């Protein structure tokens, strides 16, 4: 029911053992050279030059390859050669499992097809963002996965509204937020009305009624929904080559005047239309 | 009946898991710890057969607690229950540290019980 990577799918379904998976991952670690290692093996750079670039990375927020080009150690063509060689020689987890004897080649094809079918529900659909937003594909995927989780986890029917850039977010009954860090920095927020909060609570707690539940539990269910979405967003981001760390969720009780987008951030608001008096929004504050 | 300790800062997830455990007929819940430090204490006092533990918690997180639990108790069986299960590096780290399996959120009762019964 969640975004998974292939090895996890195999272990969860007892198709390979955890020990076999660890063995296959260790083999991948041995065979799949990192960018610096590959550049050395191709004779483009020396170990000393890689260490110099790693030291420079401490004060510069750049990927190693870009930094090697900027420092004049690699040409752009050489960098592209290294990346191509990395891609062409990459040992995938399925191949590694066959090599360590955990799977036959036939079983691998069958399980890959099963995995593809299992994950088909999370294939992203295109969502349009306004203007030029950095890492737009990540935020489009984030919105798309949020919509999919509203359907699958909350079982709510809705119509997504057009995404807009905002400087202030309208107030609402409550909001649950999670800070995202790593290759991208942002705050992910779900804003809900009182009625939507109860719908979320019913779905998360799997109860027909939540009228007697304390407010603490009701708020916790919205935070848990945010946690589930953001964890799955991080999983999908890692498949896109983007490292995203998540932090424990928090609740926000916005003032009547609304919530201002912090300085140095771009605010995106995705209205989620569920019905009259049922206000729900996905808001993302993206650090510029 | 096997005893299960649930470790999650979320009250709602703890309730979901405790309900699945109570309805199973095979397992019984010995309580709910809200972070890794509480999990280590309750593993000592309640001596559970299985620990179902979240990764992303305030205070001591799940992977830090897992590191300590496997050193303090060689027989401990920990299953991570997390929304980060699909992040390959996190999944691999949990298995390498000694977790018996990783369940992704959102989860289904059948899937949780199948994994617990295999331990």
Tab-separated table of N, CA and C in Angstrom, chain A residues 65-224:
chain	number	residue	atom	x	y	z
A	65	UNK	N	30.541	16.120	-8.705
A	65	UNK	CA	30.842	16.230	-10.138
A	65	UNK	C	30.906	17.684	-10.587
A	66	UNK	N	29.916	18.467	-10.179
A	66	UNK	CA	29.883	19.892	-10.566
A	66	UNK	C	31.094	20.636	-9.999
A	67	UNK	N	31.451	20.250	-8.772
A	67	UNK	CA	32.573	20.915	-8.116
A	67	UNK	C	33.898	20.574	-8.816
A	68	UNK	N	34.037	19.308	-9.233
A	68	UNK	CA	35.261	18.896	-9.944
A	68	UNK	C	35.416	19.689	-11.246
A	69	UNK	N	34.269	19.961	-11.901
A	69	UNK	CA	34.315	20.762	-13.135
A	69	UNK	C	34.665	22.209	-12.790
A	70	UNK	N	34.006	22.734	-11.768
A	70	UNK	CA	34.255	24.134	-11.384
A	70	UNK	C	35.714	24.357	-10.983
A	71	UNK	N	36.297	23.338	-10.333
A	71	UNK	CA	37.695	23.467	-9.880
A	71	UNK	C	38.688	23.194	-11.016
A	72	UNK	N	38.180	22.866	-12.195
A	72	UNK	CA	39.057	22.624	-13.348
A	72	UNK	C	39.743	21.272	-13.309
A	73	UNK	N	39.263	20.377	-12.449
A	73	UNK	CA	39.881	19.044	-12.337
A	73	UNK	C	39.336	18.119	-13.433
A	74	UNK	N	38.051	18.256	-13.729
A	74	UNK	CA	37.393	17.464	-14.786
A	74	UNK	C	36.814	18.421	-15.822
A	75	UNK	N	36.797	18.012	-17.092
A	75	UNK	CA	36.054	18.795	-18.082
A	75	UNK	C	34.587	18.308	-18.034
A	76	UNK	N	33.708	19.114	-18.618
A	76	UNK	CA	32.296	18.719	-18.629
A	76	UNK	C	32.111	17.410	-19.401
A	77	UNK	N	32.857	17.261	-20.495
A	77	UNK	CA	32.773	16.019	-21.285
A	77	UNK	C	33.220	14.821	-20.469
A	78	UNK	N	34.298	15.007	-19.710
A	78	UNK	CA	34.791	13.903	-18.869
A	78	UNK	C	33.755	13.540	-17.804
A	79	UNK	N	33.124	14.576	-17.209
A	79	UNK	CA	32.094	14.315	-16.196
A	79	UNK	C	30.955	13.504	-16.811
A	80	UNK	N	30.530	13.904	-18.002
A	80	UNK	CA	29.455	13.161	-18.672
A	80	UNK	C	29.869	11.716	-18.959
A	81	UNK	N	31.159	11.523	-19.343
A	81	UNK	CA	31.680	10.159	-19.576
A	81	UNK	C	31.572	9.320	-18.303
A	82	UNK	N	31.953	9.934	-17.190
A	82	UNK	CA	31.954	9.212	-15.899
A	82	UNK	C	30.517	8.822	-15.525
A	83	UNK	N	29.594	9.778	-15.688
A	83	UNK	CA	28.190	9.501	-15.328
A	83	UNK	C	27.617	8.406	-16.233
A	84	UNK	N	27.959	8.482	-17.525
A	84	UNK	CA	27.474	7.453	-18.464
A	84	UNK	C	28.011	6.079	-18.075
A	85	UNK	N	29.322	6.021	-17.748
A	85	UNK	CA	29.920	4.738	-17.366
A	85	UNK	C	29.259	4.200	-16.090
A	86	UNK	N	28.984	5.119	-15.149
A	86	UNK	CA	28.304	4.693	-13.905
A	86	UNK	C	26.952	4.052	-14.228
A	87	UNK	N	26.205	4.712	-15.122
A	87	UNK	CA	24.868	4.212	-15.482
A	87	UNK	C	24.970	2.871	-16.202
A	88	UNK	N	25.916	2.788	-17.154
A	88	UNK	CA	26.028	1.578	-17.973
A	88	UNK	C	26.503	0.362	-17.194
A	89	UNK	N	27.257	0.604	-16.119
A	89	UNK	CA	27.804	-0.540	-15.374
A	89	UNK	C	27.056	-0.770	-14.067
A	90	UNK	N	25.967	-0.003	-13.831
A	90	UNK	CA	25.258	-0.103	-12.542
A	90	UNK	C	24.675	-1.498	-12.343
A	91	UNK	N	24.953	-2.077	-11.184
A	91	UNK	CA	24.386	-3.393	-10.849
A	91	UNK	C	23.098	-3.152	-10.059
A	92	UNK	N	21.979	-3.533	-10.630
A	92	UNK	CA	20.684	-3.326	-9.952
A	92	UNK	C	20.473	-4.412	-8.901
A	93	UNK	N	19.595	-4.109	-7.940
A	93	UNK	CA	19.397	-5.027	-6.810
A	93	UNK	C	18.905	-6.402	-7.288
A	94	UNK	N	18.055	-6.423	-8.299
A	94	UNK	CA	17.550	-7.703	-8.814
A	94	UNK	C	18.694	-8.543	-9.384
A	95	UNK	N	19.571	-7.881	-10.164
A	95	UNK	CA	20.726	-8.590	-10.742
A	95	UNK	C	21.642	-9.088	-9.623
A	96	UNK	N	21.811	-8.259	-8.599
A	96	UNK	CA	22.679	-8.648	-7.477
A	96	UNK	C	22.096	-9.863	-6.754
A	97	UNK	N	20.777	-9.901	-6.620
A	97	UNK	CA	20.134	-11.048	-5.948
A	97	UNK	C	20.327	-12.331	-6.760
A	98	UNK	N	20.323	-12.199	-8.085
A	98	UNK	CA	20.578	-13.375	-8.930
A	98	UNK	C	22.036	-13.815	-8.737
A	99	UNK	N	22.956	-12.837	-8.719
A	99	UNK	CA	24.379	-13.168	-8.577
A	99	UNK	C	24.695	-13.839	-7.237
A	100	UNK	N	23.991	-13.454	-6.163
A	100	UNK	CA	24.271	-14.092	-4.855
A	100	UNK	C	23.456	-15.382	-4.685
A	101	UNK	N	22.705	-15.745	-5.717
A	101	UNK	CA	21.981	-17.023	-5.689
A	101	UNK	C	20.652	-16.986	-4.950
A	102	UNK	N	20.137	-15.786	-4.681
A	102	UNK	CA	18.874	-15.689	-3.934
A	102	UNK	C	17.660	-15.827	-4.860
A	103	UNK	N	17.859	-15.554	-6.142
A	103	UNK	CA	16.763	-15.607	-7.121
A	103	UNK	C	17.268	-16.208	-8.427
A	104	UNK	N	16.389	-16.864	-9.159
A	104	UNK	CA	16.752	-17.271	-10.518
A	104	UNK	C	16.392	-16.107	-11.451
A	105	UNK	N	16.969	-16.106	-12.642
A	105	UNK	CA	16.679	-15.031	-13.606
A	105	UNK	C	15.190	-15.020	-13.972
A	106	UNK	N	14.577	-16.195	-14.039
A	106	UNK	CA	13.142	-16.287	-14.386
A	106	UNK	C	12.288	-15.683	-13.276
A	107	UNK	N	12.630	-16.053	-12.027
A	107	UNK	CA	11.863	-15.517	-10.886
A	107	UNK	C	12.005	-13.999	-10.826
A	108	UNK	N	13.208	-13.503	-11.128
A	108	UNK	CA	13.441	-12.062	-11.092
A	108	UNK	C	12.475	-11.350	-12.030
A	109	UNK	N	12.310	-11.858	-13.242
A	109	UNK	CA	11.409	-11.221	-14.206
A	109	UNK	C	9.974	-11.235	-13.684
A	110	UNK	N	9.590	-12.386	-13.098
A	110	UNK	CA	8.217	-12.515	-12.574
A	110	UNK	C	7.985	-11.526	-11.419
A	111	UNK	N	8.959	-11.448	-10.490
A	111	UNK	CA	8.787	-10.567	-9.329
A	111	UNK	C	8.848	-9.093	-9.734
A	112	UNK	N	9.662	-8.783	-10.769
A	112	UNK	CA	9.714	-7.393	-11.239
A	112	UNK	C	8.357	-6.968	-11.806
A	113	UNK	N	7.723	-7.903	-12.509
A	113	UNK	CA	6.396	-7.601	-13.069
A	113	UNK	C	5.381	-7.414	-11.938
A	114	UNK	N	5.465	-8.264	-10.901
A	114	UNK	CA	4.547	-8.129	-9.744
A	114	UNK	C	4.783	-6.787	-9.037
A	115	UNK	N	6.068	-6.432	-8.903
A	115	UNK	CA	6.439	-5.184	-8.226
A	115	UNK	C	5.897	-3.978	-9.000
A	116	UNK	N	6.043	-4.034	-10.310
A	116	UNK	CA	5.575	-2.943	-11.175
A	116	UNK	C	4.058	-2.769	-11.015
A	117	UNK	N	3.363	-3.888	-10.977
A	117	UNK	CA	1.901	-3.827	-10.823
A	117	UNK	C	1.536	-3.247	-9.457
A	118	UNK	N	2.282	-3.644	-8.410
A	118	UNK	CA	2.023	-3.154	-7.050
A	118	UNK	C	2.238	-1.645	-6.952
A	119	UNK	N	3.245	-1.148	-7.670
A	119	UNK	CA	3.608	0.269	-7.543
A	119	UNK	C	2.939	1.159	-8.598
A	120	UNK	N	2.181	0.535	-9.511
A	120	UNK	CA	1.553	1.311	-10.595
A	120	UNK	C	0.672	2.428	-10.041
A	121	UNK	N	0.067	2.196	-8.895
A	121	UNK	CA	-0.827	3.194	-8.300
A	121	UNK	C	-0.079	4.464	-7.871
A	122	UNK	N	1.253	4.373	-7.786
A	122	UNK	CA	2.021	5.549	-7.355
A	122	UNK	C	2.799	6.215	-8.486
A	123	UNK	N	2.516	5.813	-9.723
A	123	UNK	CA	3.169	6.480	-10.851
A	123	UNK	C	2.617	7.908	-10.931
A	124	UNK	N	3.529	8.871	-10.976
A	124	UNK	CA	3.095	10.275	-10.892
A	124	UNK	C	2.364	10.758	-12.137
A	125	UNK	N	1.361	11.579	-11.883
A	125	UNK	CA	0.677	12.258	-12.987
A	125	UNK	C	1.134	13.711	-12.982
A	126	UNK	N	1.043	14.347	-14.130
A	126	UNK	CA	1.573	15.710	-14.256
A	126	UNK	C	0.673	16.726	-13.545
A	127	UNK	N	1.303	17.537	-12.725
A	127	UNK	CA	0.595	18.624	-12.048
A	127	UNK	C	1.316	19.919	-12.402
A	128	UNK	N	0.561	20.932	-12.750
A	128	UNK	CA	1.204	22.170	-13.192
A	128	UNK	C	1.472	23.112	-12.032
A	129	UNK	N	2.717	23.568	-11.948
A	129	UNK	CA	3.084	24.557	-10.936
A	129	UNK	C	3.192	25.924	-11.601
A	130	UNK	N	2.879	27.001	-10.864
A	130	UNK	CA	3.000	28.330	-11.471
A	130	UNK	C	4.461	28.766	-11.582
A	131	UNK	N	4.798	29.485	-12.644
A	131	UNK	CA	6.126	30.087	-12.795
A	131	UNK	C	7.246	29.073	-12.787
A	132	UNK	N	8.448	29.565	-12.463
A	132	UNK	CA	9.599	28.652	-12.434
A	132	UNK	C	9.965	28.367	-10.978
A	133	UNK	N	9.661	27.177	-10.537
A	133	UNK	CA	9.943	26.767	-9.167
A	133	UNK	C	11.109	25.778	-9.219
A	134	UNK	N	12.124	26.009	-8.382
A	134	UNK	CA	13.268	25.085	-8.362
A	134	UNK	C	12.800	23.695	-7.937
A	135	UNK	N	13.414	22.685	-8.484
A	135	UNK	CA	13.052	21.277	-8.185
A	135	UNK	C	11.561	21.019	-8.409
A	136	UNK	N	11.023	21.625	-9.483
A	136	UNK	CA	9.571	21.529	-9.716
A	136	UNK	C	9.059	20.093	-9.780
A	137	UNK	N	9.879	19.168	-10.303
A	137	UNK	CA	9.404	17.779	-10.422
A	137	UNK	C	9.157	17.164	-9.042
A	138	UNK	N	9.991	17.545	-8.086
A	138	UNK	CA	9.814	17.019	-6.713
A	138	UNK	C	8.492	17.514	-6.132
A	139	UNK	N	8.180	18.789	-6.341
A	139	UNK	CA	6.963	19.357	-5.739
A	139	UNK	C	5.714	18.894	-6.478
A	140	UNK	N	5.845	18.662	-7.793
A	140	UNK	CA	4.712	18.093	-8.535
A	140	UNK	C	4.419	16.687	-8.015
A	141	UNK	N	5.490	15.916	-7.810
A	141	UNK	CA	5.330	14.560	-7.276
A	141	UNK	C	4.721	14.610	-5.865
A	142	UNK	N	5.152	15.597	-5.069
A	142	UNK	CA	4.646	15.721	-3.695
A	142	UNK	C	3.131	15.958	-3.713
A	143	UNK	N	2.693	16.862	-4.576
A	143	UNK	CA	1.254	17.142	-4.661
A	143	UNK	C	0.499	15.914	-5.171
A	144	UNK	N	1.069	15.284	-6.191
A	144	UNK	CA	0.398	14.115	-6.776
A	144	UNK	C	0.256	12.992	-5.753
A	145	UNK	N	1.328	12.748	-4.984
A	145	UNK	CA	1.283	11.669	-3.985
A	145	UNK	C	0.310	12.029	-2.848
A	146	UNK	N	0.237	13.316	-2.520
A	146	UNK	CA	-0.722	13.751	-1.502
A	146	UNK	C	-2.143	13.423	-1.972
A	147	UNK	N	-2.445	13.747	-3.221
A	147	UNK	CA	-3.783	13.452	-3.764
A	147	UNK	C	-4.057	11.950	-3.714
A	148	UNK	N	-3.047	11.165	-4.100
A	148	UNK	CA	-3.245	9.705	-4.121
A	148	UNK	C	-3.493	9.175	-2.709
A	149	UNK	N	-2.793	9.734	-1.727
A	149	UNK	CA	-2.961	9.268	-0.335
A	149	UNK	C	-4.310	9.729	0.246
A	150	UNK	N	-4.802	10.888	-0.224
A	150	UNK	CA	-6.126	11.337	0.237
A	150	UNK	C	-7.174	10.315	-0.220
A	151	UNK	N	-6.991	9.815	-1.428
A	151	UNK	CA	-7.925	8.815	-1.949
A	151	UNK	C	-7.738	7.470	-1.244
A	152	UNK	N	-6.491	7.000	-1.169
A	152	UNK	CA	-6.254	5.636	-0.681
A	152	UNK	C	-6.306	5.513	0.838
A	153	UNK	N	-5.751	6.483	1.552
A	153	UNK	CA	-5.691	6.368	3.019
A	153	UNK	C	-6.942	6.969	3.661
A	154	UNK	N	-7.373	8.140	3.166
A	154	UNK	CA	-8.508	8.822	3.803
A	154	UNK	C	-9.840	8.462	3.160
A	155	UNK	N	-9.778	7.878	1.966
A	155	UNK	CA	-10.986	7.482	1.246
A	155	UNK	C	-11.934	8.676	1.039
A	156	UNK	N	-11.356	9.842	0.704
A	156	UNK	CA	-12.164	11.053	0.472
A	156	UNK	C	-12.229	11.359	-1.023
A	157	UNK	N	-13.403	11.741	-1.479
A	157	UNK	CA	-13.567	12.183	-2.862
A	157	UNK	C	-13.281	13.683	-2.906
A	158	UNK	N	-12.506	14.120	-3.870
A	158	UNK	CA	-12.163	15.546	-3.926
A	158	UNK	C	-11.846	15.964	-5.348
A	159	UNK	N	-11.738	17.283	-5.517
A	159	UNK	CA	-11.311	17.831	-6.802
A	159	UNK	C	-10.128	18.750	-6.533
A	160	UNK	N	-8.952	18.470	-7.140
A	160	UNK	CA	-7.807	19.348	-6.879
A	160	UNK	C	-7.978	20.696	-7.572
A	161	UNK	N	-7.696	21.778	-6.845
A	161	UNK	CA	-7.773	23.117	-7.437
A	161	UNK	C	-6.441	23.489	-8.056
A	162	UNK	N	-6.421	24.644	-8.740
A	162	UNK	CA	-5.197	25.079	-9.420
A	162	UNK	C	-4.175	25.576	-8.392
A	163	UNK	N	-2.944	25.124	-8.530
A	163	UNK	CA	-1.879	25.542	-7.603
A	163	UNK	C	-1.549	27.020	-7.821
A	164	UNK	N	-1.399	27.744	-6.700
A	164	UNK	CA	-1.066	29.169	-6.793
A	164	UNK	C	0.104	29.515	-5.886
A	165	UNK	N	0.852	30.529	-6.286
A	165	UNK	CA	1.898	31.052	-5.404
A	165	UNK	C	1.228	32.010	-4.427
A	166	UNK	N	1.562	31.898	-3.143
A	166	UNK	CA	0.920	32.757	-2.135
A	166	UNK	C	1.973	33.397	-1.237
A	167	UNK	N	1.588	34.509	-0.617
A	167	UNK	CA	2.473	35.123	0.386
A	167	UNK	C	1.885	34.935	1.785
A	168	UNK	N	0.554	34.711	1.832
A	168	UNK	CA	-0.124	34.415	3.094
A	168	UNK	C	-1.080	33.257	2.851
A	169	UNK	N	-1.144	32.378	3.825
A	169	UNK	CA	-2.048	31.239	3.728
A	169	UNK	C	-3.269	31.517	4.601
A	170	UNK	N	-4.448	31.263	4.064
A	170	UNK	CA	-5.680	31.492	4.828
A	170	UNK	C	-5.694	30.674	6.109
A	171	UNK	N	-6.351	31.215	7.129
A	171	UNK	CA	-6.468	30.486	8.389
A	171	UNK	C	-7.404	29.286	8.207
A	172	UNK	N	-7.328	28.348	9.134
A	172	UNK	CA	-8.202	27.181	9.100
A	172	UNK	C	-8.276	26.614	10.519
A	173	UNK	N	-9.067	25.569	10.722
A	173	UNK	CA	-9.246	25.003	12.055
A	173	UNK	C	-7.911	24.541	12.643
A	174	UNK	N	-7.163	23.797	11.872
A	174	UNK	CA	-5.804	23.392	12.297
A	174	UNK	C	-4.948	23.032	11.093
A	175	UNK	N	-3.650	22.985	11.325
A	175	UNK	CA	-2.709	22.555	10.292
A	175	UNK	C	-1.726	21.580	10.925
A	176	UNK	N	-1.268	20.637	10.140
A	176	UNK	CA	-0.179	19.749	10.582
A	176	UNK	C	0.959	19.952	9.611
A	177	UNK	N	2.169	20.070	10.146
A	177	UNK	CA	3.315	20.411	9.292
A	177	UNK	C	4.481	19.474	9.522
A	178	UNK	N	5.303	19.335	8.491
A	178	UNK	CA	6.539	18.562	8.624
A	178	UNK	C	7.642	19.271	7.861
A	179	UNK	N	8.795	19.405	8.513
A	179	UNK	CA	9.933	20.030	7.845
A	179	UNK	C	10.715	18.989	7.055
A	180	UNK	N	11.030	19.344	5.812
A	180	UNK	CA	11.785	18.457	4.927
A	180	UNK	C	13.172	19.063	4.743
A	181	UNK	N	14.203	18.217	4.799
A	181	UNK	CA	15.567	18.732	4.613
A	181	UNK	C	16.350	17.783	3.716
A	182	UNK	N	17.594	18.121	3.464
A	182	UNK	CA	18.419	17.309	2.552
A	182	UNK	C	18.694	18.090	1.285
A	183	UNK	N	18.500	17.454	0.114
A	183	UNK	CA	18.739	18.150	-1.162
A	183	UNK	C	17.741	19.285	-1.379
A	184	UNK	N	16.571	19.183	-0.732
A	184	UNK	CA	15.575	20.266	-0.811
A	184	UNK	C	15.191	20.638	0.625
A	185	UNK	N	14.847	21.924	0.820
A	185	UNK	CA	14.421	22.343	2.156
A	185	UNK	C	13.057	22.984	2.037
A	186	UNK	N	12.127	22.485	2.809
A	186	UNK	CA	10.755	22.996	2.701
A	186	UNK	C	9.959	22.618	3.935
A	187	UNK	N	8.821	23.268	4.095
A	187	UNK	CA	7.856	22.869	5.123
A	187	UNK	C	6.592	22.413	4.406
A	188	UNK	N	6.176	21.198	4.684
A	188	UNK	CA	4.971	20.605	4.080
A	188	UNK	C	3.833	20.789	5.096
A	189	UNK	N	2.709	21.339	4.639
A	189	UNK	CA	1.604	21.618	5.567
A	189	UNK	C	0.288	21.108	4.981
A	190	UNK	N	-0.489	20.456	5.820
A	190	UNK	CA	-1.867	20.128	5.439
A	190	UNK	C	-2.781	20.944	6.357
A	191	UNK	N	-3.672	21.712	5.743
A	191	UNK	CA	-4.592	22.576	6.482
A	191	UNK	C	-5.998	21.973	6.376
A	192	UNK	N	-6.664	21.808	7.531
A	192	UNK	CA	-7.987	21.165	7.503
A	192	UNK	C	-9.022	21.937	8.324
A	193	UNK	N	-10.275	21.831	7.895
A	193	UNK	CA	-11.389	22.356	8.675
A	193	UNK	C	-11.715	21.329	9.761
A	194	UNK	N	-12.629	21.696	10.675
A	194	UNK	CA	-12.987	20.784	11.770
A	194	UNK	C	-13.604	19.487	11.220
A	195	UNK	N	-14.456	19.635	10.196
A	195	UNK	CA	-15.122	18.454	9.636
A	195	UNK	C	-14.114	17.535	8.943
A	196	UNK	N	-13.158	18.134	8.236
A	196	UNK	CA	-12.148	17.300	7.554
A	196	UNK	C	-11.252	16.608	8.583
A	197	UNK	N	-10.958	17.338	9.666
A	197	UNK	CA	-10.139	16.717	10.721
A	197	UNK	C	-10.808	15.430	11.216
A	198	UNK	N	-12.132	15.483	11.380
A	198	UNK	CA	-12.852	14.289	11.844
A	198	UNK	C	-12.824	13.180	10.788
A	199	UNK	N	-12.916	13.568	9.531
A	199	UNK	CA	-12.846	12.554	8.467
A	199	UNK	C	-11.480	11.873	8.465
A	200	UNK	N	-10.426	12.689	8.662
A	200	UNK	CA	-9.069	12.129	8.712
A	200	UNK	C	-8.967	11.163	9.900
A	201	UNK	N	-9.481	11.598	11.046
A	201	UNK	CA	-9.398	10.769	12.260
A	201	UNK	C	-10.134	9.439	12.081
A	202	UNK	N	-11.322	9.489	11.469
A	202	UNK	CA	-12.082	8.249	11.247
A	202	UNK	C	-11.273	7.272	10.398
A	203	UNK	N	-10.647	7.815	9.356
A	203	UNK	CA	-9.894	6.947	8.435
A	203	UNK	C	-8.639	6.386	9.098
A	204	UNK	N	-7.906	7.241	9.804
A	204	UNK	CA	-6.643	6.788	10.414
A	204	UNK	C	-6.914	5.806	11.565
A	205	UNK	N	-7.921	6.127	12.380
A	205	UNK	CA	-8.218	5.244	13.530
A	205	UNK	C	-9.079	4.039	13.127
A	206	UNK	N	-9.587	4.079	11.915
A	206	UNK	CA	-10.494	3.024	11.407
A	206	UNK	C	-11.694	2.855	12.337
A	207	UNK	N	-12.311	3.993	12.676
A	207	UNK	CA	-13.499	4.016	13.549
A	207	UNK	C	-14.645	4.672	12.785
A	208	UNK	N	-15.882	4.260	13.113
A	208	UNK	CA	-17.054	4.856	12.458
A	208	UNK	C	-17.362	6.242	13.013
A	209	UNK	N	-17.070	6.426	14.303
A	209	UNK	CA	-17.302	7.742	14.904
A	209	UNK	C	-16.112	8.142	15.769
A	210	UNK	N	-15.824	9.446	15.782
A	210	UNK	CA	-14.705	9.928	16.602
A	210	UNK	C	-15.182	11.072	17.503
A	211	UNK	N	-16.513	11.164	17.687
A	211	UNK	CA	-17.087	12.283	18.441
A	211	UNK	C	-16.577	12.346	19.883
A	212	UNK	N	-16.232	11.193	20.450
A	212	UNK	CA	-15.790	11.183	21.852
A	212	UNK	C	-14.261	11.213	22.002
A	213	UNK	N	-13.586	11.305	20.886
A	213	UNK	CA	-12.114	11.290	20.958
A	213	UNK	C	-11.593	12.645	21.465
A	214	UNK	N	-10.560	12.618	22.315
A	214	UNK	CA	-9.973	13.900	22.757
A	214	UNK	C	-9.307	14.634	21.585
A	215	UNK	N	-9.232	15.939	21.714
A	215	UNK	CA	-8.653	16.773	20.656
A	215	UNK	C	-7.226	16.327	20.316
A	216	UNK	N	-6.504	15.913	21.346
A	216	UNK	CA	-5.109	15.483	21.167
A	216	UNK	C	-5.027	14.327	20.146
A	217	UNK	N	-5.975	13.401	20.252
A	217	UNK	CA	-5.985	12.246	19.339
A	217	UNK	C	-6.384	12.695	17.934
A	218	UNK	N	-7.396	13.577	17.853
A	218	UNK	CA	-7.843	14.057	16.539
A	218	UNK	C	-6.697	14.770	15.813
A	219	UNK	N	-5.972	15.608	16.547
A	219	UNK	CA	-4.856	16.338	15.928
A	219	UNK	C	-3.741	15.368	15.533
A	220	UNK	N	-3.548	14.366	16.381
A	220	UNK	CA	-2.499	13.381	16.100
A	220	UNK	C	-2.760	12.649	14.776
A	221	UNK	N	-4.024	12.413	14.474
A	221	UNK	CA	-4.326	11.675	13.232
A	221	UNK	C	-3.938	12.504	11.998
A	222	UNK	N	-4.114	13.825	12.069
A	222	UNK	CA	-3.727	14.671	10.921
A	222	UNK	C	-2.197	14.686	10.804
A	223	UNK	N	-1.530	14.733	11.971
A	223	UNK	CA	-0.056	14.689	11.933
A	223	UNK	C	0.406	13.355	11.354
A	224	UNK	N	-0.277	12.276	11.710
A	224	UNK	CA	0.121	10.961	11.198
A	224	UNK	C	-0.100	10.878	9.685
